[in-house]
C-alpha cells in the first residue's frame, strides 16, 4: 500500500489535541531510535509525521491507534488521555459528594468535604479543581454563617489566577461576596459588591447564570437598603436574559426577585402572581432550603403589602417543615419573626408578643436589618396591647441605621420621637 498523507482534519476536538500529543509523539519516537520515515512506514509519509510532531495537524483516532501500535504504547498514553491517578479520582469523588450534600441542605457536611478536597494531595496543582472546591466551601460557609472561613475563602478566590482570566467567574465571586455582606447586614457594601458583579457579568455573555445571579444580588441589596428606584432599575436588567435558558432554580429566583419589586412598587397582584410562579417551579426535591426560604419570604412580602389571605398559614407550615428537617437555626429564627408578624396581622397581638419575647434573646445570627424588623414587630405588639413600645422602637431604629436601611430607620425614629412626646 503506497504511503499517503491523510487529509487535513477539522478544527473540532479529536483523539489528540494541542501540543501535548505532538511532544509525546516526538519524545516516544526519539526514545525508540526511529526516524520520522521509519515511524511513518508504508501507511504515512515522513512529512505527515513531521506535521504531527509540530502540532500543525491533528490525527484521527485510527491514526493515533496505528502510531501507538508502532511505538508499543497504549493509545491513551500517546493521546494524553490516560486515566487519572488516585489523587485526582479522589478529588472527583469529593466534589460529587460536596455537591450532593449542598443539594440536600447538609451545609456542614458540604463544607467539611470541600475543605478536605482543598487540603488533599494534588488539589493545589490543578487551578480549576481548586476553584470549584473553594467556591463550594465558601457557599457552605456562608450558609453556616462561618464568616471567618467565608472571608478567607473569598479572598483566596478573588486572588486566584482562574478568577482573573474569566469575568463570569469573578462575577460569581463578587455576587457571593454581596450575599455575605447582605447576611451580615452590611447593605451599602453588599450593593457595591453586587454592582461589581453585574459589571463583570455583562462582559461575558456566554454565562447567563452569572448575569442572573448578579442581577438578583444587586436588586436584593438595593431593596434591603431602601433604594427602591435603583432596585427596580437593577431588576429591569433581567430583560437582557432569556429566562428559559436558565436553570430551574435560577429562573425561580428571577421571578421571585421581580415579584419582590412588584410588591415594593404597590402592585401586590403582580407580586403574588410572580411569587406563585416561582414557587410552582420548586419542591422539596429540587431544593429543600430554597423551597422553605421562598415559602417564608412570600408571607413576609405579602404581609408588608397588606395582603392577608388563607394561603399564608400554609406557606408558614411548609417553611417550618423544611427548616426543621434541615435543623437550620438561622432559618428557624427568621421564621419565628415572620410567624409573629403573621399573628399581628391576624389580630392576635398577645400571641405575637409572647412569640417575639421568646425569640428576641436568641436572634444572634440574623442580619442586622432582620433583627431590627423583629424589634419593630415587638413594638407593634406592645402598642396593640397598650404597653410601652418606646424601647423596642429605638432598638429597631438603631438596627436599621446600623444596617444602612435609612428610610426604615427614619420611620422608626419618627415613631419613637412621637411616642416620647405623648
CSV table of C-alpha atoms in Angstrom, one decimal:
chain,number,residue,atom,x,y,z
A,1,UNK,CA,0.0,0.0,0.0
A,2,UNK,CA,1.6,3.3,-1.0
A,3,UNK,CA,2.3,5.9,1.7
A,4,UNK,CA,-0.2,8.6,2.0
A,5,UNK,CA,-0.7,11.9,3.8
A,6,UNK,CA,-4.2,11.8,5.5
A,7,UNK,CA,-6.4,14.7,4.6
A,8,UNK,CA,-6.5,17.7,7.0
A,9,UNK,CA,-8.8,17.1,9.9
A,10,UNK,CA,-11.3,19.8,11.1
A,11,UNK,CA,-10.7,22.1,14.0
A,12,UNK,CA,-13.1,20.1,16.1
A,13,UNK,CA,-11.6,18.3,19.1
A,14,UNK,CA,-10.2,14.9,18.1
A,15,UNK,CA,-8.4,12.0,19.8
A,16,UNK,CA,-5.4,14.1,20.4
A,17,UNK,CA,-5.5,17.9,20.9
A,18,UNK,CA,-2.8,20.5,21.4
A,19,UNK,CA,0.9,20.4,21.9
A,20,UNK,CA,0.7,17.5,24.4
A,21,UNK,CA,0.2,14.9,21.7
A,22,UNK,CA,2.9,16.4,19.4
A,23,UNK,CA,5.5,16.5,22.2
A,24,UNK,CA,4.7,12.9,23.3
A,25,UNK,CA,4.9,11.6,19.7
A,26,UNK,CA,8.3,13.2,19.2
A,27,UNK,CA,9.6,12.0,22.6
A,28,UNK,CA,8.5,8.4,22.1
A,29,UNK,CA,9.9,8.2,18.6
A,30,UNK,CA,13.3,9.5,19.6
A,31,UNK,CA,13.4,7.3,22.7
A,32,UNK,CA,12.9,4.3,20.3
A,33,UNK,CA,15.6,5.5,17.9
A,34,UNK,CA,13.2,5.8,15.0
A,35,UNK,CA,13.4,8.4,12.2
A,36,UNK,CA,10.2,10.0,11.0
A,37,UNK,CA,10.3,7.9,7.9
A,38,UNK,CA,10.7,4.7,9.9
A,39,UNK,CA,7.7,5.6,12.1
A,40,UNK,CA,5.6,6.5,9.1
A,41,UNK,CA,6.3,3.2,7.5
A,42,UNK,CA,4.2,2.3,4.5
A,43,UNK,CA,1.0,3.9,5.9
A,44,UNK,CA,2.0,7.6,6.0
A,45,UNK,CA,4.8,9.9,4.9
A,46,UNK,CA,7.6,11.4,6.8
A,47,UNK,CA,6.3,14.8,6.1
A,48,UNK,CA,2.9,13.9,7.7
A,49,UNK,CA,4.7,12.7,10.9
A,50,UNK,CA,6.6,16.0,10.9
A,51,UNK,CA,3.4,17.9,10.7
A,52,UNK,CA,2.0,15.9,13.6
A,53,UNK,CA,5.1,16.5,15.7
A,54,UNK,CA,5.0,20.2,15.0
A,55,UNK,CA,1.3,20.4,16.1
A,56,UNK,CA,0.2,21.6,12.6
A,57,UNK,CA,-2.0,18.6,12.1
A,58,UNK,CA,-4.3,16.6,14.4
A,59,UNK,CA,-4.8,12.9,13.8
A,60,UNK,CA,-8.0,10.9,13.7
A,61,UNK,CA,-8.5,8.2,16.4
A,62,UNK,CA,-7.5,5.4,14.0
A,63,UNK,CA,-4.2,7.2,13.2
A,64,UNK,CA,-3.4,7.6,16.9
A,65,UNK,CA,-4.1,3.9,17.4
A,66,UNK,CA,-1.8,3.0,14.5
A,67,UNK,CA,1.1,5.2,15.6
A,68,UNK,CA,0.7,3.9,19.2
A,69,UNK,CA,1.0,0.3,18.0
A,70,UNK,CA,4.2,1.1,16.1
A,71,UNK,CA,5.6,2.8,19.2
A,72,UNK,CA,4.5,-0.1,21.5
A,73,UNK,CA,2.3,2.1,23.8
A,74,UNK,CA,-1.4,2.4,24.6
A,75,UNK,CA,-3.3,4.9,22.5
A,76,UNK,CA,-4.3,6.8,25.7
A,77,UNK,CA,-0.7,7.4,26.6
A,78,UNK,CA,0.0,8.8,23.1
A,79,UNK,CA,-3.1,11.0,23.0
A,80,UNK,CA,-2.6,12.3,26.5
A,81,UNK,CA,-5.9,10.9,27.7
A,82,UNK,CA,-4.5,8.4,30.2
A,83,UNK,CA,-6.6,7.6,33.3
A,84,UNK,CA,-6.2,10.0,36.2
A,85,UNK,CA,-4.2,8.9,39.2
A,86,UNK,CA,-5.8,8.0,42.6
A,87,UNK,CA,-5.4,11.6,43.9
A,88,UNK,CA,-7.4,13.0,41.0
A,89,UNK,CA,-10.1,10.3,41.3
A,90,UNK,CA,-10.4,11.1,45.0
A,91,UNK,CA,-10.9,14.8,44.1
A,92,UNK,CA,-13.7,13.9,41.7
A,93,UNK,CA,-15.4,11.8,44.4
A,94,UNK,CA,-15.1,14.6,46.9
A,95,UNK,CA,-16.6,17.2,44.5
A,96,UNK,CA,-19.5,14.9,43.7
A,97,UNK,CA,-20.1,14.3,47.4
A,98,UNK,CA,-19.9,18.0,48.2
A,99,UNK,CA,-22.5,18.8,45.5
A,100,UNK,CA,-24.8,16.2,46.8
A,101,UNK,CA,-24.5,17.5,50.3
A,102,UNK,CA,-25.2,21.1,49.2
A,103,UNK,CA,-28.3,19.9,47.2
A,104,UNK,CA,-29.5,18.0,50.3
A,105,UNK,CA,-29.1,21.0,52.6
A,106,UNK,CA,-26.2,19.4,54.5
A,107,UNK,CA,-24.1,22.6,54.7
A,108,UNK,CA,-21.8,21.3,57.4
A,109,UNK,CA,-21.1,18.1,55.5
A,110,UNK,CA,-20.6,20.1,52.3
A,111,UNK,CA,-18.1,22.4,54.0
A,112,UNK,CA,-16.1,19.7,55.5
A,113,UNK,CA,-16.0,17.7,52.3
A,114,UNK,CA,-14.8,20.7,50.2
A,115,UNK,CA,-12.2,21.6,52.8
A,116,UNK,CA,-10.9,18.1,52.7
A,117,UNK,CA,-10.6,18.4,48.9
A,118,UNK,CA,-8.7,21.6,49.2
A,119,UNK,CA,-6.2,20.0,51.6
A,120,UNK,CA,-6.0,16.9,49.5
A,121,UNK,CA,-2.9,15.8,47.6
A,122,UNK,CA,-2.7,17.5,44.2
A,123,UNK,CA,-5.6,19.9,44.7
A,124,UNK,CA,-3.3,22.9,44.6
A,125,UNK,CA,-1.7,21.7,41.3
A,126,UNK,CA,-5.0,22.0,39.4
A,127,UNK,CA,-6.3,25.6,39.5
A,128,UNK,CA,-9.7,24.7,38.0
A,129,UNK,CA,-10.3,21.9,40.6
A,130,UNK,CA,-9.2,24.2,43.4
A,131,UNK,CA,-11.5,26.9,42.3
A,132,UNK,CA,-14.5,24.6,42.1
A,133,UNK,CA,-13.9,23.2,45.6
A,134,UNK,CA,-13.1,26.6,47.2
A,135,UNK,CA,-16.3,28.1,45.8
A,136,UNK,CA,-18.4,25.3,47.1
A,137,UNK,CA,-16.7,25.6,50.5
A,138,UNK,CA,-17.4,29.3,50.5
A,139,UNK,CA,-21.1,28.8,49.7
A,140,UNK,CA,-21.4,26.3,52.6
A,141,UNK,CA,-19.5,28.6,55.0
A,142,UNK,CA,-21.9,31.4,54.2
A,143,UNK,CA,-25.0,29.2,54.8
A,144,UNK,CA,-23.4,28.2,58.1
A,145,UNK,CA,-22.6,31.8,58.9
A,146,UNK,CA,-18.9,30.9,59.4
A,147,UNK,CA,-17.9,34.3,58.3
A,148,UNK,CA,-14.2,34.0,59.2
A,149,UNK,CA,-14.0,30.9,56.9
A,150,UNK,CA,-16.1,32.7,54.3
A,151,UNK,CA,-13.9,35.8,54.2
A,152,UNK,CA,-10.8,33.6,54.0
A,153,UNK,CA,-12.1,31.6,51.0
A,154,UNK,CA,-13.5,34.7,49.2
A,155,UNK,CA,-10.1,36.5,49.5
A,156,UNK,CA,-8.4,33.4,48.0
A,157,UNK,CA,-10.9,33.0,45.2
A,158,UNK,CA,-10.7,36.7,44.2
A,159,UNK,CA,-6.9,36.4,44.1
A,160,UNK,CA,-6.8,33.2,42.2
A,161,UNK,CA,-5.5,33.1,38.6
A,162,UNK,CA,-8.6,31.3,37.3
A,163,UNK,CA,-10.7,34.2,38.5
A,164,UNK,CA,-8.5,36.8,36.8
A,165,UNK,CA,-8.9,35.0,33.4
A,166,UNK,CA,-12.7,34.8,33.3
A,167,UNK,CA,-15.1,37.8,34.0
A,168,UNK,CA,-18.0,35.5,34.7
A,169,UNK,CA,-16.1,33.6,37.4
A,170,UNK,CA,-15.1,36.8,39.1
A,171,UNK,CA,-18.7,38.0,38.8
A,172,UNK,CA,-19.9,34.9,40.6
A,173,UNK,CA,-17.3,35.5,43.4
A,174,UNK,CA,-18.5,39.1,43.7
A,175,UNK,CA,-22.1,38.0,43.8
A,176,UNK,CA,-21.3,35.6,46.6
A,177,UNK,CA,-19.4,38.4,48.4
A,178,UNK,CA,-22.5,40.6,48.1
A,179,UNK,CA,-24.6,37.8,49.6
A,180,UNK,CA,-22.2,37.5,52.5
A,181,UNK,CA,-22.4,41.3,53.2
A,182,UNK,CA,-26.2,41.1,53.0
A,183,UNK,CA,-26.2,38.3,55.5
A,184,UNK,CA,-24.2,40.4,57.9
A,185,UNK,CA,-26.5,43.5,57.5
A,186,UNK,CA,-23.8,45.5,55.6
A,187,UNK,CA,-26.1,46.8,53.0
A,188,UNK,CA,-24.0,49.5,51.2
A,189,UNK,CA,-21.1,47.1,50.9
A,190,UNK,CA,-23.4,44.4,49.6
A,191,UNK,CA,-24.7,46.8,46.9
A,192,UNK,CA,-21.1,47.8,45.9
A,193,UNK,CA,-20.0,44.1,45.6
A,194,UNK,CA,-23.2,43.3,43.6
A,195,UNK,CA,-22.6,46.3,41.2
A,196,UNK,CA,-19.1,45.0,40.5
A,197,UNK,CA,-20.6,41.5,39.9
A,198,UNK,CA,-23.1,42.9,37.4
A,199,UNK,CA,-20.5,44.9,35.5
A,200,UNK,CA,-18.3,41.8,35.2
A,201,UNK,CA,-21.2,39.5,34.1
A,202,UNK,CA,-22.1,41.9,31.3
A,203,UNK,CA,-18.6,41.4,29.9
A,204,UNK,CA,-19.1,37.7,29.5
A,205,UNK,CA,-22.4,36.9,27.7
A,206,UNK,CA,-21.5,33.2,27.5
A,207,UNK,CA,-22.6,32.7,31.1
A,208,UNK,CA,-26.3,33.8,31.6
A,209,UNK,CA,-26.4,32.2,35.0
A,210,UNK,CA,-23.7,34.5,36.3
A,211,UNK,CA,-25.6,37.5,35.0
A,212,UNK,CA,-28.9,36.3,36.6
A,213,UNK,CA,-27.2,35.8,40.0
A,214,UNK,CA,-25.6,39.3,39.8
A,215,UNK,CA,-28.9,40.9,38.9
A,216,UNK,CA,-30.6,39.2,41.8
A,217,UNK,CA,-27.9,40.1,44.3
A,218,UNK,CA,-27.9,43.8,43.3
A,219,UNK,CA,-31.7,44.0,43.4
A,220,UNK,CA,-31.9,42.4,46.8
A,221,UNK,CA,-29.1,44.6,48.3
A,222,UNK,CA,-30.6,47.8,47.0
A,223,UNK,CA,-34.1,46.9,48.1
A,224,UNK,CA,-32.9,45.9,51.6
A,225,UNK,CA,-31.2,49.3,51.7
A,226,UNK,CA,-34.4,51.1,50.8
A,227,UNK,CA,-33.1,52.3,47.4
A,228,UNK,CA,-36.3,51.2,45.7
A,229,UNK,CA,-35.9,53.0,42.4
A,230,UNK,CA,-32.4,51.8,41.9
A,231,UNK,CA,-33.6,48.3,42.9
A,232,UNK,CA,-36.2,48.5,40.2
A,233,UNK,CA,-33.6,49.6,37.6
A,234,UNK,CA,-31.4,46.7,38.6
A,235,UNK,CA,-34.3,44.2,38.3
A,236,UNK,CA,-35.0,45.5,34.8
A,237,UNK,CA,-31.7,44.1,33.7
A,238,UNK,CA,-33.4,40.7,33.6
A,239,UNK,CA,-34.7,42.0,30.3
A,240,UNK,CA,-31.3,41.2,28.9
A,241,UNK,CA,-31.8,37.5,29.5
A,242,UNK,CA,-33.9,34.7,28.0
A,243,UNK,CA,-35.1,33.2,31.3
A,244,UNK,CA,-36.0,29.9,29.7
A,245,UNK,CA,-32.3,29.1,29.2
A,246,UNK,CA,-31.6,29.4,33.0
A,247,UNK,CA,-31.6,26.5,35.5
A,248,UNK,CA,-34.9,25.9,37.3
A,249,UNK,CA,-33.6,27.4,40.5
A,250,UNK,CA,-32.2,30.5,38.8
A,251,UNK,CA,-35.5,31.0,36.9
A,252,UNK,CA,-37.4,30.7,40.2
A,253,UNK,CA,-35.1,33.3,41.8
A,254,UNK,CA,-35.6,35.7,38.8
A,255,UNK,CA,-39.4,35.5,39.0
A,256,UNK,CA,-39.1,35.8,42.8
A,257,UNK,CA,-37.0,38.9,42.6
A,258,UNK,CA,-39.3,40.6,40.1
A,259,UNK,CA,-42.2,39.7,42.4
A,260,UNK,CA,-40.5,41.5,45.3
A,261,UNK,CA,-40.1,44.6,43.2
A,262,UNK,CA,-43.8,44.5,42.2
A,263,UNK,CA,-44.7,44.3,45.9
A,264,UNK,CA,-42.4,47.2,46.8
A,265,UNK,CA,-44.0,49.3,44.0
A,266,UNK,CA,-47.5,48.8,45.2
A,267,UNK,CA,-48.5,46.1,42.7
A,268,UNK,CA,-49.4,43.2,45.1
A,269,UNK,CA,-51.4,41.3,42.5
A,270,UNK,CA,-48.4,41.1,40.2
A,271,UNK,CA,-46.2,40.3,43.1
A,272,UNK,CA,-48.4,37.4,44.2
A,273,UNK,CA,-48.5,36.1,40.6
A,274,UNK,CA,-44.7,36.1,40.2
A,275,UNK,CA,-44.2,34.6,43.6
A,276,UNK,CA,-46.7,31.8,42.9
A,277,UNK,CA,-44.9,31.2,39.6
A,278,UNK,CA,-41.6,30.9,41.3
A,279,UNK,CA,-42.9,28.6,44.0
A,280,UNK,CA,-44.5,26.5,41.3
A,281,UNK,CA,-41.1,25.7,39.9
A,282,UNK,CA,-39.8,24.4,43.2
A,283,UNK,CA,-40.4,21.5,45.5
A,284,UNK,CA,-38.6,19.9,48.4
A,285,UNK,CA,-36.9,17.6,45.9
A,286,UNK,CA,-35.5,20.4,43.8
A,287,UNK,CA,-34.0,22.2,46.9
A,288,UNK,CA,-35.5,21.9,50.4
A,289,UNK,CA,-33.7,25.0,51.7
A,290,UNK,CA,-34.7,27.3,48.8
A,291,UNK,CA,-38.3,25.9,48.9
A,292,UNK,CA,-38.5,26.7,52.6
A,293,UNK,CA,-36.9,30.2,52.2
A,294,UNK,CA,-39.3,31.3,49.5
A,295,UNK,CA,-42.4,30.0,51.4
A,296,UNK,CA,-41.3,32.0,54.4
A,297,UNK,CA,-40.4,35.1,52.4
A,298,UNK,CA,-43.6,35.2,50.4
A,299,UNK,CA,-45.5,35.6,53.7
A,300,UNK,CA,-43.3,38.4,54.8
A,301,UNK,CA,-43.7,40.3,51.5
A,302,UNK,CA,-47.5,39.8,51.4
A,303,UNK,CA,-47.9,41.0,55.0
A,304,UNK,CA,-45.8,44.1,54.3
A,305,UNK,CA,-48.0,44.8,51.3
A,306,UNK,CA,-51.2,44.3,53.3
A,307,UNK,CA,-52.1,41.1,51.6
A,308,UNK,CA,-53.8,38.8,54.1
A,309,UNK,CA,-55.2,35.6,52.7
A,310,UNK,CA,-55.8,32.0,53.7
A,311,UNK,CA,-52.6,30.8,51.9
A,312,UNK,CA,-50.2,32.4,54.4
A,313,UNK,CA,-50.7,29.8,57.1
A,314,UNK,CA,-49.9,27.0,54.6
A,315,UNK,CA,-46.8,28.8,53.4
A,316,UNK,CA,-45.6,29.1,57.0
A,317,UNK,CA,-46.2,25.4,57.7
A,318,UNK,CA,-44.2,24.4,54.6
A,319,UNK,CA,-41.3,26.7,55.7
A,320,UNK,CA,-41.3,25.3,59.2
A,321,UNK,CA,-41.3,21.7,57.8
A,322,UNK,CA,-38.3,22.5,55.6
A,323,UNK,CA,-36.3,24.2,58.3
A,324,UNK,CA,-37.0,21.6,60.9
A,325,UNK,CA,-35.9,18.9,58.5
A,326,UNK,CA,-32.7,20.8,57.8
A,327,UNK,CA,-32.3,21.6,61.5
A,328,UNK,CA,-31.4,25.2,60.5
A,329,UNK,CA,-31.1,27.5,63.4
A,330,UNK,CA,-30.8,30.7,61.3
A,331,UNK,CA,-33.9,30.0,59.2
A,332,UNK,CA,-35.9,28.9,62.2
A,333,UNK,CA,-35.0,32.2,63.9
A,334,UNK,CA,-36.1,34.2,60.8
A,335,UNK,CA,-39.3,32.1,60.6
A,336,UNK,CA,-40.2,32.9,64.2
A,337,UNK,CA,-40.1,36.6,63.3
A,338,UNK,CA,-42.3,36.1,60.3
A,339,UNK,CA,-44.8,34.0,62.3
A,340,UNK,CA,-45.1,36.8,64.9
A,341,UNK,CA,-45.8,39.3,62.1
A,342,UNK,CA,-48.5,37.0,60.8
A,343,UNK,CA,-50.0,36.7,64.3
A,344,UNK,CA,-50.1,40.5,64.5
A,345,UNK,CA,-51.8,40.8,61.1
A,346,UNK,CA,-54.3,38.2,62.2
A,347,UNK,CA,-55.3,40.3,65.2
A,348,UNK,CA,-53.5,38.2,67.8
A,349,UNK,CA,-51.1,40.6,69.4
A,350,UNK,CA,-50.8,38.8,72.7
A,351,UNK,CA,-49.6,35.6,70.9
A,352,UNK,CA,-47.3,37.7,68.8
A,353,UNK,CA,-45.8,39.4,71.8
A,354,UNK,CA,-45.2,36.0,73.6
A,355,UNK,CA,-43.5,34.6,70.4
A,356,UNK,CA,-41.3,37.7,70.0
A,357,UNK,CA,-40.2,37.9,73.6
A,358,UNK,CA,-39.3,34.2,73.5
A,359,UNK,CA,-37.4,34.7,70.2
A,360,UNK,CA,-35.6,38.0,70.5
A,361,UNK,CA,-32.9,37.0,73.1
A,362,UNK,CA,-31.8,34.2,70.7
A,363,UNK,CA,-31.6,36.2,67.5
A,364,UNK,CA,-27.9,36.3,67.4
A,365,UNK,CA,-27.2,35.1,63.9
A,366,UNK,CA,-29.7,37.0,61.8
A,367,UNK,CA,-28.8,40.0,59.6
A,368,UNK,CA,-28.9,43.3,61.4
A,369,UNK,CA,-31.9,44.5,59.4
A,370,UNK,CA,-33.8,41.4,60.2
A,371,UNK,CA,-33.3,41.8,63.9
A,372,UNK,CA,-34.5,45.4,63.5
A,373,UNK,CA,-37.7,44.1,61.9
A,374,UNK,CA,-38.2,41.8,64.9
A,375,UNK,CA,-37.9,44.8,67.3
A,376,UNK,CA,-40.3,46.7,65.1
A,377,UNK,CA,-42.9,43.9,65.3
A,378,UNK,CA,-42.3,43.8,69.0
A,379,UNK,CA,-43.1,47.5,69.2
A,380,UNK,CA,-46.3,46.9,67.2
A,381,UNK,CA,-47.4,44.1,69.5
A,382,UNK,CA,-46.7,46.2,72.6
A,383,UNK,CA,-48.6,49.2,71.2
A,384,UNK,CA,-51.6,47.0,70.2
A,385,UNK,CA,-51.8,45.8,73.9
A,386,UNK,CA,-51.5,49.4,75.2
A,387,UNK,CA,-48.0,48.7,76.5
A,388,UNK,CA,-44.9,50.9,76.2
A,389,UNK,CA,-43.2,50.4,72.7
A,390,UNK,CA,-40.6,53.0,73.2
A,391,UNK,CA,-37.6,50.8,73.9
A,392,UNK,CA,-38.5,48.4,71.0
A,393,UNK,CA,-38.9,51.3,68.6
A,394,UNK,CA,-35.5,52.7,69.5
A,395,UNK,CA,-33.9,49.3,69.1
A,396,UNK,CA,-35.5,48.9,65.6
A,397,UNK,CA,-34.4,52.4,64.5
A,398,UNK,CA,-30.8,51.8,65.6
A,399,UNK,CA,-30.7,48.4,63.9
A,400,UNK,CA,-32.0,49.7,60.6
A,401,UNK,CA,-29.5,52.6,60.8
A,402,UNK,CA,-26.6,50.3,61.5
A,403,UNK,CA,-27.5,48.1,58.5
A,404,UNK,CA,-27.8,51.1,56.2
A,405,UNK,CA,-31.6,50.9,55.7
A,406,UNK,CA,-32.0,54.6,56.3
A,407,UNK,CA,-35.7,55.0,55.2
A,408,UNK,CA,-36.8,52.4,57.7
A,409,UNK,CA,-34.5,53.8,60.3
A,410,UNK,CA,-36.0,57.3,59.8
A,411,UNK,CA,-39.6,56.0,60.1
A,412,UNK,CA,-38.8,54.1,63.3
A,413,UNK,CA,-37.0,57.1,64.8
A,414,UNK,CA,-40.0,59.3,63.9
A,415,UNK,CA,-42.4,56.9,65.7
A,416,UNK,CA,-40.1,56.8,68.7
A,417,UNK,CA,-40.0,60.6,69.0
A,418,UNK,CA,-43.8,60.8,68.6
A,419,UNK,CA,-44.2,58.2,71.4
A,420,UNK,CA,-41.8,60.1,73.7
A,421,UNK,CA,-43.8,63.3,73.3
A,422,UNK,CA,-47.0,61.8,74.4
